C-alpha cells in the first residue's frame, strides 16, 4: 500500500466521530470531498484575487442540508494553504453585523477568537500574527541597521490613513513595547484590545493609552484594518466566513433587519469596487434568506438588484462568476463516491482492509433510496450516519455479514424543521453541516 495514501489516526477519528454526530469535521476534509469542481475553481480565483491585494464576496446559498458549512470549511482550508489568514463565526441572535448593545462587537470578538493561520488552523492565531509582524520588523531593522521602533512606526503608517487606524497602530506599538521590555501584561492587553474584548474606553486608556475601543459601530472598519495588518505581518490576506446568515432573515424588527442588510450592502459594494485591500467574505444562507421579498436580502432593493441571477441562466446552464453560488444536491454517482471514500477513511487509507465491497455500497444505496426517497439525495445526513454505523458494527462483529445487517436496517428521514420551512427554527449547525458533502 502506498504510504502517501495513509490517513493519520487523528484525521480519521475526527472525520468519523464528527460525521456520526451529524457535524462537519474540522480536519481531514480532503479525504471526503467529491464533485463541485466548478464552485471550488471559482472560489480559488477569489482567493488569488484576495492574495493579490484585491477583494471578493460570495453568498453560498443552499437548501436545508445542502452542504453550505462543509463547503465553507473546505474553502477556508484552501485559503490557509494559500497563506491567507481566515476567521469564521456563526451569526446568532447575539451576534450580528449591525446592532447596538454589543452584538456586532460580539461577532467581531468571535471572529478574532477563531482567527486561523496555516500554523494554527484551529484558531487562536491573533497573538501569532502580531508576533510575526514584530519579528518581521525586527528582522528588517537588523538588516538595514535601523531602530526597531522606527521600522514598526513606518510600517504602521498605512493603518493611520484608515478609520480607527491610529489607535489600532498605537495598540500594535504597545505590543512591541511590551515585547521589548518583557512586559507580558502590556502584550496581553494589546491582544485583548485587538480581539475587541475591552468594554470601556477608560479601561483601554489606562492599559494602553488609547481613547477608543472596538465597538458595534466599528465592526467592519476594524475588519478592514485587520486585513491590511495581516498583510503587513507577511500573510497574503484575510478571508472572513460568516455562516448561519439566516439569523438576519429571522430578525422580527424590520428596522433592525434592514440595518444589517445595509451593512451587507456596504461590504458588498466595497468588495466589488476594490475599496477593501486583501479582504474577502463568504456568507452562507438558505434560499429564503436570499429570495424572500418580504424579509430576505431581496426585500432590500439595492441588494436585490445586485444579487439577482442573470436571465441567461437556464436549465442545464451554470454561472459561477456572480456573487451568488447555489449549491445543488448530490447525484447518485457522487453518493457512491462519497461512500467509497468513507469506507477508505474507516480503513485508515488502506483499501485492502475495507470490509465492504462495491456490491454492498450499491445495495446500501438502493436500500436508502427505497426508505428515504428524495431526502436520500437532498439531505443525506441519516444516510451517512447509518453507513458509518454499519462499518462500526461490522468491525466489532466479524462473524456478521453486511447482507444480514442491511436486512435489519431501518433508516428514517431527517424530519427537518417542524414548520415545513427550509431552515430549523433555531438554525442549529448540525442540521446544515452534514449536508451533501458534494465538494
Short mmCIF file of C-alpha atoms in Angstrom, two decimals:
data_model
loop_
_atom_site.label_atom_id
_atom_site.label_comp_id
_atom_site.label_asym_id
_atom_site.label_seq_id
_atom_site.Cartn_x
_atom_site.Cartn_y
_atom_site.Cartn_z
CA UNK A 1 0.00 0.00 0.00
CA UNK A 2 1.39 3.45 -0.92
CA UNK A 3 2.19 5.26 2.32
CA UNK A 4 1.15 8.55 0.72
CA UNK A 5 -2.43 7.40 0.92
CA UNK A 6 -2.33 6.55 4.59
CA UNK A 7 -4.65 8.65 6.75
CA UNK A 8 -3.36 9.87 10.08
CA UNK A 9 -5.25 8.38 13.04
CA UNK A 10 -6.17 11.84 14.32
CA UNK A 11 -7.72 12.83 10.99
CA UNK A 12 -9.52 9.50 10.71
CA UNK A 13 -11.03 9.78 14.19
CA UNK A 14 -12.12 13.40 13.70
CA UNK A 15 -13.85 12.59 10.40
CA UNK A 16 -15.66 9.51 11.68
CA UNK A 17 -16.68 10.92 15.06
CA UNK A 18 -17.92 14.19 13.55
CA UNK A 19 -19.98 12.53 10.85
CA UNK A 20 -21.57 10.07 13.26
CA UNK A 21 -22.56 13.04 15.45
CA UNK A 22 -24.02 14.96 12.50
CA UNK A 23 -21.22 17.55 12.37
CA UNK A 24 -18.75 18.73 9.77
CA UNK A 25 -15.21 17.59 10.65
CA UNK A 26 -12.65 20.34 11.15
CA UNK A 27 -9.82 18.10 9.90
CA UNK A 28 -9.43 15.63 7.06
CA UNK A 29 -11.89 17.30 4.67
CA UNK A 30 -9.69 16.38 1.72
CA UNK A 31 -10.41 12.70 2.34
CA UNK A 32 -14.18 13.01 1.79
CA UNK A 33 -14.66 15.79 -0.75
CA UNK A 34 -16.32 14.83 -4.02
CA UNK A 35 -17.53 16.79 -7.03
CA UNK A 36 -18.30 20.53 -7.08
CA UNK A 37 -15.28 21.30 -9.22
CA UNK A 38 -16.79 24.44 -10.77
CA UNK A 39 -17.63 26.01 -7.42
CA UNK A 40 -14.20 25.24 -5.98
CA UNK A 41 -12.45 26.66 -9.03
CA UNK A 42 -14.49 29.87 -8.74
CA UNK A 43 -13.50 30.29 -5.11
CA UNK A 44 -9.86 29.58 -5.93
CA UNK A 45 -9.97 32.57 -8.27
CA UNK A 46 -11.41 34.66 -5.42
CA UNK A 47 -8.62 33.53 -3.09
CA UNK A 48 -5.98 34.52 -5.65
CA UNK A 49 -7.66 37.89 -6.08
CA UNK A 50 -7.54 38.48 -2.32
CA UNK A 51 -3.91 37.35 -2.19
CA UNK A 52 -3.05 39.91 -4.88
CA UNK A 53 -4.43 42.71 -2.70
CA UNK A 54 -7.95 42.70 -4.10
CA UNK A 55 -11.27 41.81 -2.51
CA UNK A 56 -14.15 39.40 -3.04
CA UNK A 57 -17.55 38.43 -1.68
CA UNK A 58 -19.71 35.36 -2.26
CA UNK A 59 -23.08 34.26 -0.96
CA UNK A 60 -23.13 30.46 -0.58
CA UNK A 61 -26.80 29.52 -0.87
CA UNK A 62 -28.29 26.08 -0.38
CA UNK A 63 -31.39 24.34 0.92
CA UNK A 64 -31.59 22.91 4.40
CA UNK A 65 -28.87 20.27 4.43
CA UNK A 66 -27.28 21.23 1.10
CA UNK A 67 -23.69 21.33 2.34
CA UNK A 68 -23.02 25.01 2.96
CA UNK A 69 -20.93 24.59 6.09
CA UNK A 70 -18.82 21.83 4.58
CA UNK A 71 -18.16 23.95 1.52
CA UNK A 72 -17.23 26.97 3.65
CA UNK A 73 -14.83 24.88 5.71
CA UNK A 74 -13.26 23.46 2.59
CA UNK A 75 -12.65 26.91 1.13
CA UNK A 76 -11.20 28.03 4.45
CA UNK A 77 -8.72 25.16 4.41
CA UNK A 78 -7.70 26.03 0.85
CA UNK A 79 -7.21 29.68 1.82
CA UNK A 80 -4.92 28.65 4.68
CA UNK A 81 -2.80 26.64 2.27
CA UNK A 82 -2.55 29.75 0.08
CA UNK A 83 -1.03 31.69 3.02
CA UNK A 84 -4.17 33.65 3.85
CA UNK A 85 -5.41 34.20 7.38
CA UNK A 86 -9.02 33.15 7.93
CA UNK A 87 -11.66 33.98 10.53
CA UNK A 88 -15.04 32.32 10.87
CA UNK A 89 -18.16 32.77 13.00
CA UNK A 90 -21.84 31.91 13.03
CA UNK A 91 -24.41 34.66 13.21
CA UNK A 92 -26.76 34.24 16.14
CA UNK A 93 -29.38 36.43 17.86
CA UNK A 94 -26.48 37.76 19.97
CA UNK A 95 -24.01 38.17 17.10
CA UNK A 96 -25.00 40.45 14.22
CA UNK A 97 -23.38 42.59 11.56
CA UNK A 98 -25.05 45.78 12.77
CA UNK A 99 -26.65 46.25 16.16
CA UNK A 100 -26.41 48.11 19.43
CA UNK A 101 -25.86 46.51 22.80
CA UNK A 102 -22.55 44.88 21.86
CA UNK A 103 -23.91 42.34 19.37
CA UNK A 104 -21.76 43.48 16.45
CA UNK A 105 -18.71 43.66 18.74
CA UNK A 106 -19.53 40.14 19.91
CA UNK A 107 -19.40 38.96 16.30
CA UNK A 108 -16.05 40.69 15.81
CA UNK A 109 -14.69 39.12 19.02
CA UNK A 110 -15.84 35.67 17.87
CA UNK A 111 -14.10 36.16 14.54
CA UNK A 112 -10.87 37.14 16.26
CA UNK A 113 -11.04 34.17 18.62
CA UNK A 114 -11.34 31.95 15.55
CA UNK A 115 -8.59 33.71 13.60
CA UNK A 116 -6.55 30.97 11.94
CA UNK A 117 -3.31 30.66 10.04
CA UNK A 118 -1.63 27.74 8.38
CA UNK A 119 0.40 27.04 11.52
CA UNK A 120 -2.65 27.48 13.79
CA UNK A 121 -5.61 26.18 11.76
CA UNK A 122 -7.79 25.58 14.82
CA UNK A 123 -7.99 29.28 15.71
CA UNK A 124 -6.35 31.48 18.32
CA UNK A 125 -3.82 32.84 15.84
CA UNK A 126 -4.11 36.56 16.62
CA UNK A 127 -1.16 36.61 19.02
CA UNK A 128 0.93 34.71 16.48
CA UNK A 129 0.03 37.23 13.76
CA UNK A 130 1.10 40.18 15.93
CA UNK A 131 4.27 38.35 16.94
CA UNK A 132 5.07 37.66 13.31
CA UNK A 133 4.64 41.34 12.49
CA UNK A 134 7.04 42.32 15.27
CA UNK A 135 9.57 39.63 14.32
CA UNK A 136 9.47 40.70 10.69
CA UNK A 137 10.06 44.34 11.66
CA UNK A 138 12.97 43.32 13.89
CA UNK A 139 14.50 41.39 11.02
CA UNK A 140 14.18 44.41 8.73
CA UNK A 141 15.70 46.68 11.39
CA UNK A 142 18.73 44.42 11.77
CA UNK A 143 19.22 44.17 8.02
CA UNK A 144 19.00 47.94 7.50
CA UNK A 145 20.80 48.93 10.69
CA UNK A 146 17.82 50.92 11.98
CA UNK A 147 15.98 51.18 15.26
CA UNK A 148 13.15 48.62 15.56
CA UNK A 149 10.60 51.16 16.79
CA UNK A 150 11.28 53.36 13.75
CA UNK A 151 10.70 50.45 11.38
CA UNK A 152 7.47 49.49 13.19
CA UNK A 153 6.15 53.05 13.06
CA UNK A 154 6.97 53.26 9.36
CA UNK A 155 5.11 50.04 8.63
CA UNK A 156 2.09 51.13 10.65
CA UNK A 157 1.72 54.44 8.84
CA UNK A 158 -0.60 52.80 6.29
CA UNK A 159 -3.02 51.92 9.07
CA UNK A 160 -3.24 55.54 10.21
CA UNK A 161 -4.90 56.50 6.94
CA UNK A 162 -7.95 54.32 7.69
CA UNK A 163 -10.88 54.76 10.06
CA UNK A 164 -9.73 53.70 13.53
CA UNK A 165 -6.25 53.11 12.20
CA UNK A 166 -4.38 55.49 14.53
CA UNK A 167 -5.42 53.71 17.72
CA UNK A 168 -5.01 50.32 16.03
CA UNK A 169 -1.40 51.27 15.23
CA UNK A 170 -0.89 52.56 18.78
CA UNK A 171 -2.02 49.23 20.22
CA UNK A 172 0.37 47.29 17.98
CA UNK A 173 3.16 49.67 19.05
CA UNK A 174 2.23 48.98 22.68
CA UNK A 175 2.59 45.27 21.99
CA UNK A 176 6.09 45.93 20.67
CA UNK A 177 6.99 47.89 23.80
CA UNK A 178 5.79 45.00 25.93
CA UNK A 179 7.82 42.64 23.78
CA UNK A 180 10.91 44.84 24.07
CA UNK A 181 10.67 45.32 27.82
CA UNK A 182 9.43 41.85 28.70
CA UNK A 183 6.11 43.21 29.97
CA UNK A 184 3.64 40.39 29.30
CA UNK A 185 0.78 42.40 30.81
CA UNK A 186 1.00 45.05 28.08
CA UNK A 187 1.24 42.37 25.41
CA UNK A 188 -1.84 40.64 26.81
CA UNK A 189 -3.79 43.90 26.99
CA UNK A 190 -2.85 44.73 23.40
CA UNK A 191 -4.14 41.38 22.15
CA UNK A 192 -7.31 41.81 24.21
CA UNK A 193 -7.93 45.17 22.58
CA UNK A 194 -7.36 43.75 19.11
CA UNK A 195 -9.85 40.99 19.92
CA UNK A 196 -12.49 43.54 20.86
CA UNK A 197 -12.59 42.41 24.49
CA UNK A 198 -12.38 45.83 26.18
CA UNK A 199 -15.79 47.01 27.36
CA UNK A 200 -14.92 50.55 28.43
CA UNK A 201 -12.78 53.27 26.87
CA UNK A 202 -11.44 54.23 30.28
CA UNK A 203 -10.02 50.73 30.75
CA UNK A 204 -8.33 50.88 27.34
CA UNK A 205 -6.84 54.30 28.10
CA UNK A 206 -5.47 53.11 31.43
CA UNK A 207 -3.99 49.93 29.99
CA UNK A 208 -2.74 51.08 26.59
CA UNK A 209 -3.07 54.84 26.37
CA UNK A 210 -5.69 54.79 23.59
CA UNK A 211 -9.00 56.62 23.69
CA UNK A 212 -11.15 54.22 21.68
CA UNK A 213 -12.19 50.58 21.75
CA UNK A 214 -13.58 48.28 19.10
CA UNK A 215 -17.34 48.71 19.36
CA UNK A 216 -20.52 47.97 17.41
CA UNK A 217 -20.11 50.93 15.09
CA UNK A 218 -16.54 49.98 14.15
CA UNK A 219 -17.15 46.31 13.39
CA UNK A 220 -16.49 46.39 9.65
CA UNK A 221 -13.83 49.14 9.75
CA UNK A 222 -11.69 47.07 12.09
CA UNK A 223 -12.02 44.02 9.86
CA UNK A 224 -10.58 46.11 7.03
CA UNK A 225 -7.77 47.21 9.34
CA UNK A 226 -7.08 43.61 10.34
CA UNK A 227 -6.92 42.59 6.66
CA UNK A 228 -4.26 45.22 5.99
CA UNK A 229 -2.39 44.32 9.18
CA UNK A 230 -2.10 40.63 8.37
CA UNK A 231 -0.57 41.62 5.02
CA UNK A 232 1.93 43.80 6.88
CA UNK A 233 2.70 40.74 9.01
CA UNK A 234 3.64 38.75 5.92
CA UNK A 235 0.41 36.93 5.11
CA UNK A 236 -1.38 37.37 1.80
CA UNK A 237 -4.81 38.48 3.02
CA UNK A 238 -7.82 37.78 5.24
CA UNK A 239 -10.85 35.62 4.42
CA UNK A 240 -13.94 36.09 6.62
CA UNK A 241 -16.51 33.27 6.72
CA UNK A 242 -19.95 34.09 8.13
CA UNK A 243 -22.30 31.13 8.44
CA UNK A 244 -25.93 30.96 9.59
CA UNK A 245 -26.78 34.23 7.83
CA UNK A 246 -30.38 33.04 8.07
CA UNK A 247 -30.40 34.62 11.54
CA UNK A 248 -30.64 38.02 9.82
CA UNK A 249 -33.72 36.79 7.97
CA UNK A 250 -35.23 35.83 11.32
CA UNK A 251 -34.92 39.30 12.87
CA UNK A 252 -38.51 40.38 13.50
CA UNK A 253 -37.94 44.12 13.73
CA UNK A 254 -37.80 45.43 10.15
CA UNK A 255 -35.62 48.41 11.07
CA UNK A 256 -33.01 46.22 12.76
CA UNK A 257 -33.13 43.73 9.91
CA UNK A 258 -32.65 46.46 7.30
CA UNK A 259 -29.73 47.97 9.21
CA UNK A 260 -28.00 44.60 8.96
CA UNK A 261 -28.78 44.43 5.26
CA UNK A 262 -27.30 47.92 4.89
CA UNK A 263 -24.09 46.57 6.39
CA UNK A 264 -24.18 43.66 3.93
CA UNK A 265 -24.63 46.20 1.13
CA UNK A 266 -21.66 48.23 2.36
CA UNK A 267 -19.45 45.13 2.46
CA UNK A 268 -20.72 44.09 -0.97
CA UNK A 269 -20.02 47.47 -2.56
CA UNK A 270 -16.55 47.77 -1.02
CA UNK A 271 -15.66 44.26 -2.15
CA UNK A 272 -16.70 44.68 -5.76
CA UNK A 273 -15.37 48.22 -6.10
CA UNK A 274 -11.94 47.23 -4.82
CA UNK A 275 -12.08 49.55 -1.80
CA UNK A 276 -11.07 46.77 0.61
CA UNK A 277 -7.47 45.52 0.45
CA UNK A 278 -6.75 41.81 0.77
CA UNK A 279 -10.16 41.07 2.28
CA UNK A 280 -12.77 38.50 1.26
CA UNK A 281 -16.16 37.43 2.60
CA UNK A 282 -18.09 34.17 2.33
CA UNK A 283 -21.66 34.30 3.61
CA UNK A 284 -23.69 31.12 3.96
CA UNK A 285 -27.50 31.08 3.95
CA UNK A 286 -30.69 29.45 2.68
CA UNK A 287 -32.75 30.33 -0.41
CA UNK A 288 -35.27 32.06 1.88
CA UNK A 289 -32.55 34.38 3.14
CA UNK A 290 -31.76 35.36 -0.44
CA UNK A 291 -35.09 35.26 -2.26
CA UNK A 292 -37.81 36.15 0.22
CA UNK A 293 -39.12 39.55 -0.91
CA UNK A 294 -40.63 40.32 2.48
CA UNK A 295 -37.77 39.51 4.88
CA UNK A 296 -34.82 38.25 2.82
CA UNK A 297 -31.98 40.02 1.05
CA UNK A 298 -34.29 40.58 -1.93
CA UNK A 299 -36.55 42.69 0.31
CA UNK A 300 -33.76 45.28 0.29
CA UNK A 301 -33.95 46.82 -3.17
CA UNK A 302 -30.28 47.69 -3.51
CA UNK A 303 -29.29 44.11 -2.69
CA UNK A 304 -31.97 42.55 -4.87
CA UNK A 305 -30.67 44.34 -7.97
CA UNK A 306 -27.10 43.27 -7.18
CA UNK A 307 -27.81 39.65 -6.27
CA UNK A 308 -30.42 38.79 -8.91
CA UNK A 309 -29.47 35.88 -11.16
CA UNK A 310 -28.74 36.70 -14.76
CA UNK A 311 -31.59 35.95 -17.16
CA UNK A 312 -29.26 34.00 -19.43
CA UNK A 313 -29.04 31.09 -16.99
CA UNK A 314 -31.47 28.34 -17.99
CA UNK A 315 -31.86 24.68 -17.05
CA UNK A 316 -28.60 22.87 -17.67
CA UNK A 317 -26.52 26.08 -17.60
CA UNK A 318 -24.37 27.30 -14.72
CA UNK A 319 -22.79 30.62 -13.82
CA UNK A 320 -20.05 30.64 -11.19
CA UNK A 321 -18.95 34.20 -11.90
CA UNK A 322 -21.69 36.00 -9.97
CA UNK A 323 -21.77 36.83 -6.26
CA UNK A 324 -24.27 34.02 -5.53
CA UNK A 325 -23.25 30.36 -5.62
CA UNK A 326 -26.19 27.98 -5.37
CA UNK A 327 -25.28 24.55 -4.03
CA UNK A 328 -27.12 21.67 -5.63
CA UNK A 329 -27.92 18.26 -4.13
CA UNK A 330 -25.91 15.10 -4.56
CA UNK A 331 -26.12 12.95 -7.62
CA UNK A 332 -26.28 9.17 -7.31
CA UNK A 333 -22.73 8.87 -8.64
CA UNK A 334 -21.45 11.34 -6.06
CA UNK A 335 -23.14 9.48 -3.23
CA UNK A 336 -21.42 6.29 -4.34
CA UNK A 337 -18.05 8.08 -4.48
CA UNK A 338 -18.65 9.58 -1.04
CA UNK A 339 -19.47 6.21 0.49
CA UNK A 340 -16.40 4.75 -1.20
CA UNK A 341 -14.24 7.41 0.38
CA UNK A 342 -15.81 6.90 3.78
CA UNK A 343 -15.00 3.19 3.78
CA UNK A 344 -11.39 4.05 2.89
CA UNK A 345 -11.24 6.59 5.70
CA UNK A 346 -12.55 3.96 8.09
CA UNK A 347 -9.73 1.68 6.93
CA UNK A 348 -7.21 4.50 7.60
CA UNK A 349 -6.44 4.75 3.91
CA UNK A 350 -5.64 1.06 3.35
CA UNK A 351 -8.09 -0.09 0.67
CA UNK A 352 -7.12 -3.72 1.22
CA UNK A 353 -8.73 -3.54 4.67
CA UNK A 354 -12.11 -2.22 3.52
CA UNK A 355 -14.86 -4.50 4.82
CA UNK A 356 -17.49 -3.55 2.25
CA UNK A 357 -17.23 -4.33 -1.47
CA UNK A 358 -18.82 -2.19 -4.19
CA UNK A 359 -21.76 -4.59 -4.22
CA UNK A 360 -22.53 -3.65 -0.62
CA UNK A 361 -22.43 0.05 -1.46
CA UNK A 362 -24.91 -0.38 -4.31
CA UNK A 363 -27.18 -2.46 -2.08
CA UNK A 364 -26.99 0.14 0.70
CA UNK A 365 -27.80 2.98 -1.71
CA UNK A 366 -30.79 1.11 -3.08
CA UNK A 367 -31.98 0.44 0.46
CA UNK A 368 -31.71 4.14 1.32
CA UNK A 369 -33.46 5.15 -1.87
CA UNK A 370 -36.43 2.94 -1.03
CA UNK A 371 -36.59 4.18 2.56
CA UNK A 372 -35.86 7.89 2.11
CA UNK A 373 -36.73 8.75 -1.46
CA UNK A 374 -35.74 12.31 -2.40
CA UNK A 375 -34.27 13.00 1.03
CA UNK A 376 -31.61 10.39 0.26
CA UNK A 377 -30.18 12.82 -2.33
CA UNK A 378 -31.12 16.14 -0.76
CA UNK A 379 -30.20 15.71 2.91
CA UNK A 380 -28.19 12.51 3.29
CA UNK A 381 -27.21 13.03 6.92
CA UNK A 382 -29.02 9.90 8.03
CA UNK A 383 -27.60 8.01 5.03
CA UNK A 384 -24.03 8.84 6.06
CA UNK A 385 -24.60 8.23 9.76
CA UNK A 386 -26.09 4.78 9.26
CA UNK A 387 -23.40 3.87 6.75
CA UNK A 388 -20.76 4.59 9.37
CA UNK A 389 -22.79 2.70 11.96
CA UNK A 390 -22.77 -0.25 9.57
CA UNK A 391 -18.97 -0.10 9.30
CA UNK A 392 -18.50 0.07 13.07
CA UNK A 393 -20.86 -2.86 13.70
CA UNK A 394 -19.14 -4.99 11.07
CA UNK A 395 -15.76 -4.23 12.61
CA UNK A 396 -16.90 -5.24 16.10
CA UNK A 397 -18.80 -8.31 14.94
CA UNK A 398 -16.63 -10.06 12.33
CA UNK A 399 -18.99 -13.03 12.13
CA UNK A 400 -21.89 -10.90 10.84
CA UNK A 401 -22.34 -10.24 7.10
CA UNK A 402 -23.31 -6.89 5.63
CA UNK A 403 -26.27 -8.55 3.88
CA UNK A 404 -27.68 -9.64 7.22
CA UNK A 405 -27.25 -6.15 8.71
CA UNK A 406 -28.88 -4.43 5.74
CA UNK A 407 -31.89 -6.65 6.16
CA UNK A 408 -32.34 -5.33 9.70
CA UNK A 409 -31.58 -1.68 8.98
CA UNK A 410 -34.30 0.90 9.48
CA UNK A 411 -33.46 4.40 8.23
CA UNK A 412 -35.75 7.30 8.97
CA UNK A 413 -35.58 10.58 7.08
CA UNK A 414 -34.38 13.69 8.83
CA UNK A 415 -37.67 15.39 9.79
CA UNK A 416 -36.20 18.88 9.34
CA UNK A 417 -37.94 21.89 10.81
CA UNK A 418 -41.38 21.36 12.24
CA UNK A 419 -42.90 24.32 10.41
CA UNK A 420 -42.00 22.97 6.98
CA UNK A 421 -39.56 25.73 6.12
CA UNK A 422 -36.10 25.20 4.72
CA UNK A 423 -34.35 26.06 7.97
CA UNK A 424 -34.97 24.83 11.54
CA UNK A 425 -36.39 27.38 13.95
CA UNK A 426 -33.18 27.73 15.94
CA UNK A 427 -30.95 27.04 12.93
CA UNK A 428 -28.66 24.56 14.71
CA UNK A 429 -25.47 24.00 12.75
CA UNK A 430 -25.71 20.25 12.87
CA UNK A 431 -28.86 20.42 10.74
CA UNK A 432 -26.92 22.15 8.00
CA UNK A 433 -23.42 20.79 8.41
CA UNK A 434 -23.58 17.19 7.33
CA UNK A 435 -25.29 18.15 4.16
CA UNK A 436 -24.29 16.62 0.87
CA UNK A 437 -20.51 16.69 1.13
CA UNK A 438 -20.59 17.18 -2.61
CA UNK A 439 -17.38 19.09 -2.90
#
